[in-house]
Amino acid sequence: MSFRAWYTVHKWTSLIATLFLLMLCLTGLPLIFSHEISHALGTSADPPQLAPGHTGRASIDAIVADAQARRPQDVLQFLVAEADEPDLIYVRMADRIDSPGLTAFYTYDARTGQFLSEYPLGQGFMDVMLRLHVDMYMGLGGTLFLGLMGLLLAASIVSGIYVYGPTMKKLRFGSIRRDRASRLKWLDQHNLLGMVTLVWLLVVGVTGTINALNQPIFAAWQASELKALAEPFRGQPPVTGPVSTEAALKAALAAAPGKSLSFMAYPGNDFATPQHFMAFMQGDTPLTSKLLSIVMIDARSGQVVTTGEMPWYVSTLMLSQPLHFGDYGGMALKVLWLVLDLLSIWVLWSGLVLWWKRRHVTAEQRQKALQGMPEQVTG
């Protein structure tokens, strides 16, 4: 492709996506520290201090019974755990077992069974930031649209490398022509910071696009692997009445040594079968804690039916989600993500400024530039 073609690609992919990317960068700033902000706002509970030497664990059945008693009109959907909060357990409830929405998200002390908090669903600052970042309150259509903006970002970055290439032959890397026209200073800053943030922007753009496919990816797993697991039991009646969550969890932990629970779906949920619990287990290292294996447990007997690994496309999604928000290397990586996010906001903003300034370059100035006149009107 010619320089002009690369420039056209860079210009239009940037213009189309920039406003949405600015919104994503701005809303992504607090989401990088979502865990810390939720604790500061009081919407996420810390496990209380217990007496030294306390090593017991609460009855999971007692915990889910307490949750059910708080909302007797609703049903249990998921039991959820987090690798970095081993002393907490979460119970998710909904009006129906297969409902995509939820009515309550309770936090319990996994050591004592004490109820700690109810997460405020659909309200608060962090919820607004998350919804804007994920789907702009437009559901799956909004999510897929933002995924498309991630692809445009990747195209803008690749084309920007080719556009910046000829400039690199004339200038030392990192040069800012402060003694020239203001537009050239903006251009040099835009190019410099664009190169500094290039890899990071590619990473968050690509992982953001993968994350936008969250629903289609799990729908593919449900329609293939999960359907195949459920097929031998298709003629059996669904489980009704009380079942033991604790027995299912103990069976899952025994079947997956060295792993802990990420979440467990109740029978009848879209992530399980009508007769079985489905436990999704995670490893104990920074990498394997982001990957999932499955344990299928008979809800009536509490016996493990089968175990397995999630397919590659689900694993790709699981790895991309924490990488998108810098959730791999503790606080140091989050701070780095913050700095790169702020620099990216400046790159996007300076790109808009350059486009706006270029619109006001006169035809006479353009003609002079083409004839080799002063380059402050080029770029």
Protein backbone atom coordinates (compact mmCIF):
# COMPACT_ATOMS: atom_id res chain seq x y z
CA MET A 1 0.00 0.00 0.00
CA SER A 2 1.10 3.57 -0.70
CA PHE A 3 1.71 6.18 1.98
CA ARG A 4 -1.51 7.94 0.99
CA ALA A 5 -3.49 4.71 1.37
CA TRP A 6 -2.02 4.05 4.82
CA TYR A 7 -2.74 7.65 5.80
CA THR A 8 -6.37 7.30 4.67
CA VAL A 9 -6.79 4.11 6.70
CA HIS A 10 -5.20 5.76 9.75
CA LYS A 11 -7.30 8.89 9.41
CA TRP A 12 -10.71 7.27 9.05
CA THR A 13 -10.26 4.37 11.45
CA SER A 14 -9.08 6.90 14.03
CA LEU A 15 -11.89 9.38 13.39
CA ILE A 16 -14.62 6.75 13.52
CA ALA A 17 -13.38 5.14 16.71
CA THR A 18 -11.78 7.97 18.68
CA LEU A 19 -14.79 9.29 20.61
CA PHE A 20 -15.78 5.78 21.67
CA LEU A 21 -12.19 4.91 22.54
CA LEU A 22 -11.92 8.05 24.66
CA MET A 23 -15.04 6.93 26.52
CA LEU A 24 -13.55 3.45 26.99
CA CYS A 25 -10.24 4.85 28.28
CA LEU A 26 -12.02 7.21 30.70
CA THR A 27 -14.39 4.54 32.05
CA GLY A 28 -11.54 2.03 32.12
CA LEU A 29 -9.53 4.16 34.57
CA PRO A 30 -11.69 3.36 37.63
CA LEU A 31 -12.26 -0.21 36.43
CA ILE A 32 -8.52 -0.89 36.69
CA PHE A 33 -8.94 -0.35 40.44
CA SER A 34 -12.47 -1.72 40.71
CA HIS A 35 -11.58 -4.00 43.62
CA GLU A 36 -9.97 -1.20 45.62
CA ILE A 37 -12.68 1.34 44.80
CA SER A 38 -15.47 -1.09 45.72
CA HIS A 39 -13.85 -1.61 49.11
CA ALA A 40 -13.40 2.13 49.60
CA LEU A 41 -17.05 2.79 48.72
CA GLY A 42 -18.24 0.05 51.04
CA THR A 43 -19.87 -2.01 48.30
CA SER A 44 -17.42 -4.87 48.81
CA ALA A 45 -16.86 -6.44 52.21
CA ASP A 46 -13.61 -7.42 53.87
CA PRO A 47 -13.51 -10.61 55.92
CA PRO A 48 -13.49 -9.74 59.64
CA GLN A 49 -10.55 -10.52 61.90
CA LEU A 50 -10.97 -13.78 63.80
CA ALA A 51 -9.29 -15.11 66.89
CA PRO A 52 -5.75 -16.44 66.29
CA GLY A 53 -5.71 -20.10 65.41
CA HIS A 54 -9.19 -20.18 63.88
CA THR A 55 -9.02 -22.66 60.98
CA GLY A 56 -12.60 -23.85 60.61
CA ARG A 57 -14.81 -23.45 57.55
CA ALA A 58 -18.52 -22.77 57.64
CA SER A 59 -21.17 -25.10 56.28
CA ILE A 60 -21.88 -24.13 52.68
CA ASP A 61 -25.38 -25.57 53.00
CA ALA A 62 -26.00 -23.26 55.95
CA ILE A 63 -24.79 -20.28 53.92
CA VAL A 64 -27.04 -21.01 50.94
CA ALA A 65 -29.96 -21.70 53.31
CA ASP A 66 -29.49 -18.24 54.80
CA ALA A 67 -29.43 -16.71 51.32
CA GLN A 68 -32.58 -18.61 50.36
CA ALA A 69 -34.31 -17.45 53.53
CA ARG A 70 -33.52 -13.83 52.65
CA ARG A 71 -35.19 -14.19 49.25
CA PRO A 72 -37.57 -17.17 49.42
CA GLN A 73 -39.27 -16.12 46.18
CA ASP A 74 -35.99 -16.46 44.21
CA VAL A 75 -33.71 -19.36 43.36
CA LEU A 76 -30.01 -20.06 43.77
CA GLN A 77 -28.06 -19.68 40.54
CA PHE A 78 -24.35 -19.68 41.37
CA LEU A 79 -21.94 -20.16 44.23
CA VAL A 80 -18.96 -17.89 43.50
CA ALA A 81 -15.44 -17.61 44.94
CA GLU A 82 -12.39 -15.46 44.17
CA ALA A 83 -8.79 -16.65 44.23
CA ASP A 84 -7.58 -13.48 45.97
CA GLU A 85 -10.35 -13.58 48.62
CA PRO A 86 -10.23 -17.15 50.00
CA ASP A 87 -12.16 -16.21 53.14
CA LEU A 88 -15.20 -14.95 51.24
CA ILE A 89 -17.94 -16.83 49.42
CA TYR A 90 -20.65 -15.29 47.25
CA VAL A 91 -24.17 -16.43 46.48
CA ARG A 92 -25.92 -15.25 43.34
CA MET A 93 -29.72 -15.44 43.11
CA ALA A 94 -32.29 -14.74 40.41
CA ASP A 95 -36.01 -14.93 39.85
CA ARG A 96 -35.51 -18.01 37.62
CA ILE A 97 -32.74 -20.59 37.47
CA ASP A 98 -32.03 -19.73 33.81
CA SER A 99 -32.49 -15.95 34.10
CA PRO A 100 -29.67 -13.86 32.53
CA GLY A 101 -30.18 -11.23 35.23
CA LEU A 102 -29.85 -11.52 38.97
CA THR A 103 -31.81 -10.26 41.93
CA ALA A 104 -29.22 -10.55 44.70
CA PHE A 105 -25.49 -11.02 45.17
CA TYR A 106 -24.65 -11.84 48.78
CA THR A 107 -21.24 -11.95 50.46
CA TYR A 108 -20.51 -14.36 53.32
CA ASP A 109 -17.54 -15.14 55.55
CA ALA A 110 -16.49 -18.60 54.37
CA ARG A 111 -14.94 -19.35 57.79
CA THR A 112 -17.92 -18.54 60.02
CA GLY A 113 -20.87 -18.35 57.62
CA GLN A 114 -21.60 -14.78 58.72
CA PHE A 115 -23.58 -12.67 56.26
CA LEU A 116 -21.44 -9.64 55.37
CA SER A 117 -23.12 -7.60 52.65
CA GLU A 118 -25.42 -7.41 49.66
CA TYR A 119 -23.89 -5.92 46.55
CA PRO A 120 -25.98 -2.98 45.25
CA LEU A 121 -27.05 -4.21 41.83
CA GLY A 122 -27.61 -1.74 39.01
CA GLN A 123 -26.61 1.32 40.99
CA GLY A 124 -23.59 3.28 42.09
CA PHE A 125 -20.60 4.84 40.36
CA MET A 126 -18.79 1.60 39.53
CA ASP A 127 -21.90 0.06 38.00
CA VAL A 128 -22.28 3.07 35.68
CA MET A 129 -18.61 2.86 34.66
CA LEU A 130 -18.88 -0.87 34.01
CA ARG A 131 -22.05 -0.62 31.93
CA LEU A 132 -20.67 2.22 29.83
CA HIS A 133 -17.42 0.31 29.30
CA VAL A 134 -19.09 -3.01 28.48
CA ASP A 135 -22.16 -2.17 26.42
CA MET A 136 -23.15 1.53 26.79
CA TYR A 137 -26.48 0.31 28.23
CA MET A 138 -27.29 -1.25 24.83
CA GLY A 139 -26.97 -4.93 25.64
CA LEU A 140 -25.23 -7.38 23.31
CA GLY A 141 -25.49 -4.97 20.37
CA GLY A 142 -23.56 -2.32 22.29
CA THR A 143 -20.95 -4.86 23.38
CA LEU A 144 -20.34 -6.05 19.82
CA PHE A 145 -20.20 -2.44 18.58
CA LEU A 146 -17.48 -1.62 21.11
CA GLY A 147 -15.67 -4.77 20.04
CA LEU A 148 -15.69 -3.40 16.50
CA MET A 149 -14.16 -0.17 17.82
CA GLY A 150 -11.35 -2.31 19.22
CA LEU A 151 -10.68 -3.70 15.74
CA LEU A 152 -10.66 -0.19 14.30
CA LEU A 153 -8.14 0.76 17.00
CA ALA A 154 -5.87 -2.08 15.89
CA ALA A 155 -6.17 -0.94 12.26
CA SER A 156 -5.42 2.64 13.31
CA ILE A 157 -2.29 1.56 15.20
CA VAL A 158 -0.91 -0.59 12.38
CA SER A 159 -1.56 2.11 9.76
CA GLY A 160 -0.11 4.72 12.14
CA ILE A 161 3.20 2.82 12.17
CA TYR A 162 3.42 3.12 8.39
CA VAL A 163 2.40 6.78 8.49
CA TYR A 164 5.01 7.56 11.17
CA GLY A 165 7.74 5.64 9.33
CA PRO A 166 8.68 8.34 6.79
CA THR A 167 8.86 10.93 9.59
CA MET A 168 11.29 8.72 11.51
CA LYS A 169 13.71 8.91 8.58
CA LYS A 170 13.92 12.70 8.93
CA LEU A 171 13.80 13.13 12.69
CA ARG A 172 15.46 11.57 15.71
CA PHE A 173 13.07 9.38 17.66
CA GLY A 174 11.25 11.38 20.31
CA SER A 175 11.95 14.77 18.73
CA ILE A 176 9.41 17.50 19.48
CA ARG A 177 9.72 20.48 17.11
CA ARG A 178 8.86 23.14 19.67
CA ASP A 179 10.16 26.00 17.53
CA ARG A 180 7.79 25.27 14.65
CA ALA A 181 4.06 25.72 14.15
CA SER A 182 1.79 24.52 16.96
CA ARG A 183 0.32 21.84 14.74
CA LEU A 184 3.75 20.27 14.29
CA LYS A 185 4.24 20.18 18.06
CA TRP A 186 0.89 18.42 18.43
CA LEU A 187 1.85 16.04 15.64
CA ASP A 188 5.21 15.16 17.21
CA GLN A 189 3.62 14.58 20.62
CA HIS A 190 0.90 12.46 19.03
CA ASN A 191 3.46 10.35 17.15
CA LEU A 192 5.80 9.97 20.11
CA LEU A 193 3.16 8.94 22.65
CA GLY A 194 1.49 6.79 20.02
CA MET A 195 4.69 4.79 19.65
CA VAL A 196 5.20 4.61 23.42
CA THR A 197 1.70 3.21 23.97
CA LEU A 198 1.57 1.17 20.76
CA VAL A 199 1.94 -2.31 22.27
CA TRP A 200 -0.36 -1.55 25.19
CA LEU A 201 -3.07 -0.13 22.93
CA LEU A 202 -2.85 -3.20 20.72
CA VAL A 203 -3.15 -5.45 23.78
CA VAL A 204 -6.18 -3.69 25.25
CA GLY A 205 -7.77 -3.29 21.83
CA VAL A 206 -7.48 -6.96 20.92
CA THR A 207 -8.42 -8.22 24.40
CA GLY A 208 -11.34 -5.79 24.45
CA THR A 209 -12.59 -7.24 21.18
CA ILE A 210 -12.24 -10.78 22.56
CA ASN A 211 -14.09 -9.76 25.73
CA ALA A 212 -16.90 -8.33 23.60
CA LEU A 213 -17.46 -11.87 22.34
CA ASN A 214 -18.08 -13.16 25.88
CA GLN A 215 -21.73 -14.10 25.27
CA PRO A 216 -21.19 -15.70 21.84
CA ILE A 217 -18.18 -17.64 23.13
CA PHE A 218 -20.04 -19.16 26.08
CA ALA A 219 -23.08 -19.71 23.86
CA ALA A 220 -20.86 -21.79 21.56
CA TRP A 221 -19.62 -23.80 24.54
CA GLN A 222 -23.18 -24.37 25.76
CA ALA A 223 -24.32 -25.48 22.31
CA SER A 224 -21.44 -27.91 21.84
CA GLU A 225 -19.48 -29.21 24.84
CA LEU A 226 -22.18 -28.68 27.47
CA LYS A 227 -24.87 -30.13 25.21
CA ALA A 228 -22.71 -33.21 24.67
CA LEU A 229 -22.25 -33.65 28.42
CA ALA A 230 -25.99 -33.36 29.00
CA GLU A 231 -27.02 -35.69 26.16
CA PRO A 232 -26.72 -39.03 28.08
CA PHE A 233 -29.14 -37.69 30.72
CA ARG A 234 -31.70 -36.13 28.41
CA GLY A 235 -34.43 -38.60 29.32
CA GLN A 236 -34.00 -38.23 33.07
CA PRO A 237 -36.27 -35.92 35.09
CA PRO A 238 -34.78 -32.68 36.33
CA VAL A 239 -33.74 -32.38 39.94
CA THR A 240 -36.42 -30.96 42.22
CA GLY A 241 -36.38 -30.24 45.90
CA PRO A 242 -33.39 -29.49 48.12
CA VAL A 243 -29.90 -30.52 47.04
CA SER A 244 -26.61 -30.36 48.96
CA THR A 245 -24.32 -27.61 47.65
CA GLU A 246 -21.69 -28.62 50.20
CA ALA A 247 -21.59 -32.23 49.01
CA ALA A 248 -21.20 -31.06 45.42
CA LEU A 249 -18.41 -28.65 46.36
CA LYS A 250 -16.51 -31.29 48.36
CA ALA A 251 -16.77 -33.70 45.43
CA ALA A 252 -15.47 -31.05 43.03
CA LEU A 253 -12.50 -30.17 45.25
CA ALA A 254 -11.60 -33.86 45.62
CA ALA A 255 -11.81 -34.37 41.86
CA ALA A 256 -9.57 -31.38 41.11
CA PRO A 257 -6.64 -31.52 43.56
CA GLY A 258 -4.60 -28.34 43.71
CA LYS A 259 -7.48 -26.27 42.41
CA SER A 260 -10.13 -24.11 44.04
CA LEU A 261 -13.65 -23.11 43.12
CA SER A 262 -14.20 -20.22 40.73
CA PHE A 263 -17.97 -20.65 40.52
CA MET A 264 -20.51 -23.45 40.56
CA ALA A 265 -23.76 -23.47 38.61
CA TYR A 266 -26.89 -25.02 40.07
CA PRO A 267 -28.90 -27.70 38.23
CA GLY A 268 -31.11 -26.20 35.53
CA ASN A 269 -28.85 -23.20 35.00
CA ASP A 270 -27.58 -22.49 31.46
CA PHE A 271 -24.10 -23.40 32.71
CA ALA A 272 -25.17 -26.79 34.08
CA THR A 273 -27.68 -29.53 33.23
CA PRO A 274 -31.13 -30.18 34.77
CA GLN A 275 -29.63 -33.03 36.83
CA HIS A 276 -26.14 -31.81 37.67
CA PHE A 277 -24.08 -29.16 39.36
CA MET A 278 -21.27 -27.84 37.18
CA ALA A 279 -18.22 -26.65 39.13
CA PHE A 280 -15.70 -24.43 37.35
CA MET A 281 -12.32 -24.84 39.01
CA GLN A 282 -9.25 -22.57 38.87
CA GLY A 283 -5.55 -23.17 39.46
CA ASP A 284 -3.35 -21.68 42.16
CA THR A 285 -0.82 -19.66 40.10
CA PRO A 286 -1.28 -16.19 38.55
CA LEU A 287 -1.78 -17.83 35.14
CA THR A 288 -3.76 -20.96 36.00
CA SER A 289 -6.05 -18.98 38.31
CA LYS A 290 -7.43 -17.37 35.13
CA LEU A 291 -8.11 -20.72 33.42
CA LEU A 292 -11.04 -23.02 34.14
CA SER A 293 -11.59 -26.75 34.26
CA ILE A 294 -14.97 -28.35 34.87
CA VAL A 295 -16.30 -30.95 37.29
CA MET A 296 -19.79 -32.33 36.65
CA ILE A 297 -21.52 -33.58 39.83
CA ASP A 298 -24.75 -35.56 40.12
CA ALA A 299 -27.02 -33.34 42.24
CA ARG A 300 -28.88 -36.30 43.78
CA SER A 301 -25.92 -38.45 44.81
CA GLY A 302 -23.15 -35.86 45.08
CA GLN A 303 -20.91 -38.09 42.93
CA VAL A 304 -18.61 -36.78 40.21
CA VAL A 305 -19.80 -37.76 36.74
CA THR A 306 -16.93 -36.40 34.68
CA THR A 307 -14.15 -33.82 34.60
CA GLY A 308 -12.59 -31.89 31.76
CA GLU A 309 -10.94 -28.73 30.50
CA MET A 310 -12.62 -25.77 28.88
CA PRO A 311 -11.96 -25.46 25.12
CA TRP A 312 -9.29 -23.14 23.75
CA TYR A 313 -11.70 -20.37 22.80
CA VAL A 314 -13.05 -20.13 26.34
CA SER A 315 -9.50 -20.21 27.73
CA THR A 316 -8.57 -17.37 25.39
CA LEU A 317 -11.47 -15.35 26.77
CA MET A 318 -10.51 -16.15 30.36
CA LEU A 319 -6.94 -14.99 29.78
CA SER A 320 -7.95 -11.83 27.94
CA GLN A 321 -10.33 -10.53 30.61
CA PRO A 322 -7.77 -9.92 33.40
CA LEU A 323 -5.11 -8.82 30.89
CA HIS A 324 -7.47 -6.14 29.60
CA PHE A 325 -7.59 -4.53 33.06
CA GLY A 326 -4.03 -5.31 34.17
CA ASP A 327 -5.20 -7.84 36.73
CA TYR A 328 -2.14 -10.11 36.64
CA GLY A 329 0.74 -8.45 38.47
CA GLY A 330 -0.80 -6.85 41.54
CA MET A 331 -0.75 -3.12 42.24
CA ALA A 332 2.43 -2.43 40.24
CA LEU A 333 0.84 -3.61 36.99
CA LYS A 334 -2.35 -1.70 37.74
CA VAL A 335 -0.36 1.51 38.19
CA LEU A 336 1.41 0.85 34.89
CA TRP A 337 -1.99 0.31 33.24
CA LEU A 338 -3.14 3.62 34.74
CA VAL A 339 -0.17 5.52 33.31
CA LEU A 340 -0.55 3.94 29.88
CA ASP A 341 -4.29 4.64 29.92
CA LEU A 342 -3.66 8.33 30.66
CA LEU A 343 -1.06 8.53 27.89
CA SER A 344 -3.51 6.87 25.51
CA ILE A 345 -6.16 9.46 26.35
CA TRP A 346 -3.65 12.12 25.32
CA VAL A 347 -2.89 10.28 22.06
CA LEU A 348 -6.59 10.11 21.21
CA TRP A 349 -7.22 13.72 22.16
CA SER A 350 -4.21 15.00 20.21
CA GLY A 351 -5.41 13.05 17.19
CA LEU A 352 -8.71 14.93 17.34
CA VAL A 353 -6.88 18.25 17.70
CA LEU A 354 -4.70 17.46 14.67
CA TRP A 355 -7.75 16.59 12.58
CA TRP A 356 -9.46 19.80 13.65
CA LYS A 357 -6.40 21.93 12.88
CA ARG A 358 -5.96 20.28 9.50
CA ARG A 359 -9.52 21.22 8.56
CA HIS A 360 -8.50 24.88 8.83
CA VAL A 361 -5.42 24.61 6.62
CA THR A 362 -6.12 26.70 3.51
CA ALA A 363 -5.91 25.43 -0.03
CA GLU A 364 -3.02 27.86 -0.68
CA GLN A 365 -1.07 26.42 2.25
CA ARG A 366 -1.66 22.88 1.01
CA GLN A 367 -0.39 23.84 -2.43
CA LYS A 368 2.75 25.39 -0.93
CA ALA A 369 3.33 22.26 1.08
CA LEU A 370 3.10 20.10 -2.03
CA GLN A 371 5.66 22.36 -3.73
CA GLY A 372 8.15 21.86 -0.91
CA MET A 373 7.32 25.04 1.02
CA PRO A 374 7.53 25.21 4.85
CA GLU A 375 6.31 21.90 6.34
CA GLN A 376 4.29 23.40 9.15
CA VAL A 377 1.18 22.86 7.03
CA THR A 378 1.97 19.22 6.31
CA GLY A 379 1.76 16.21 8.54
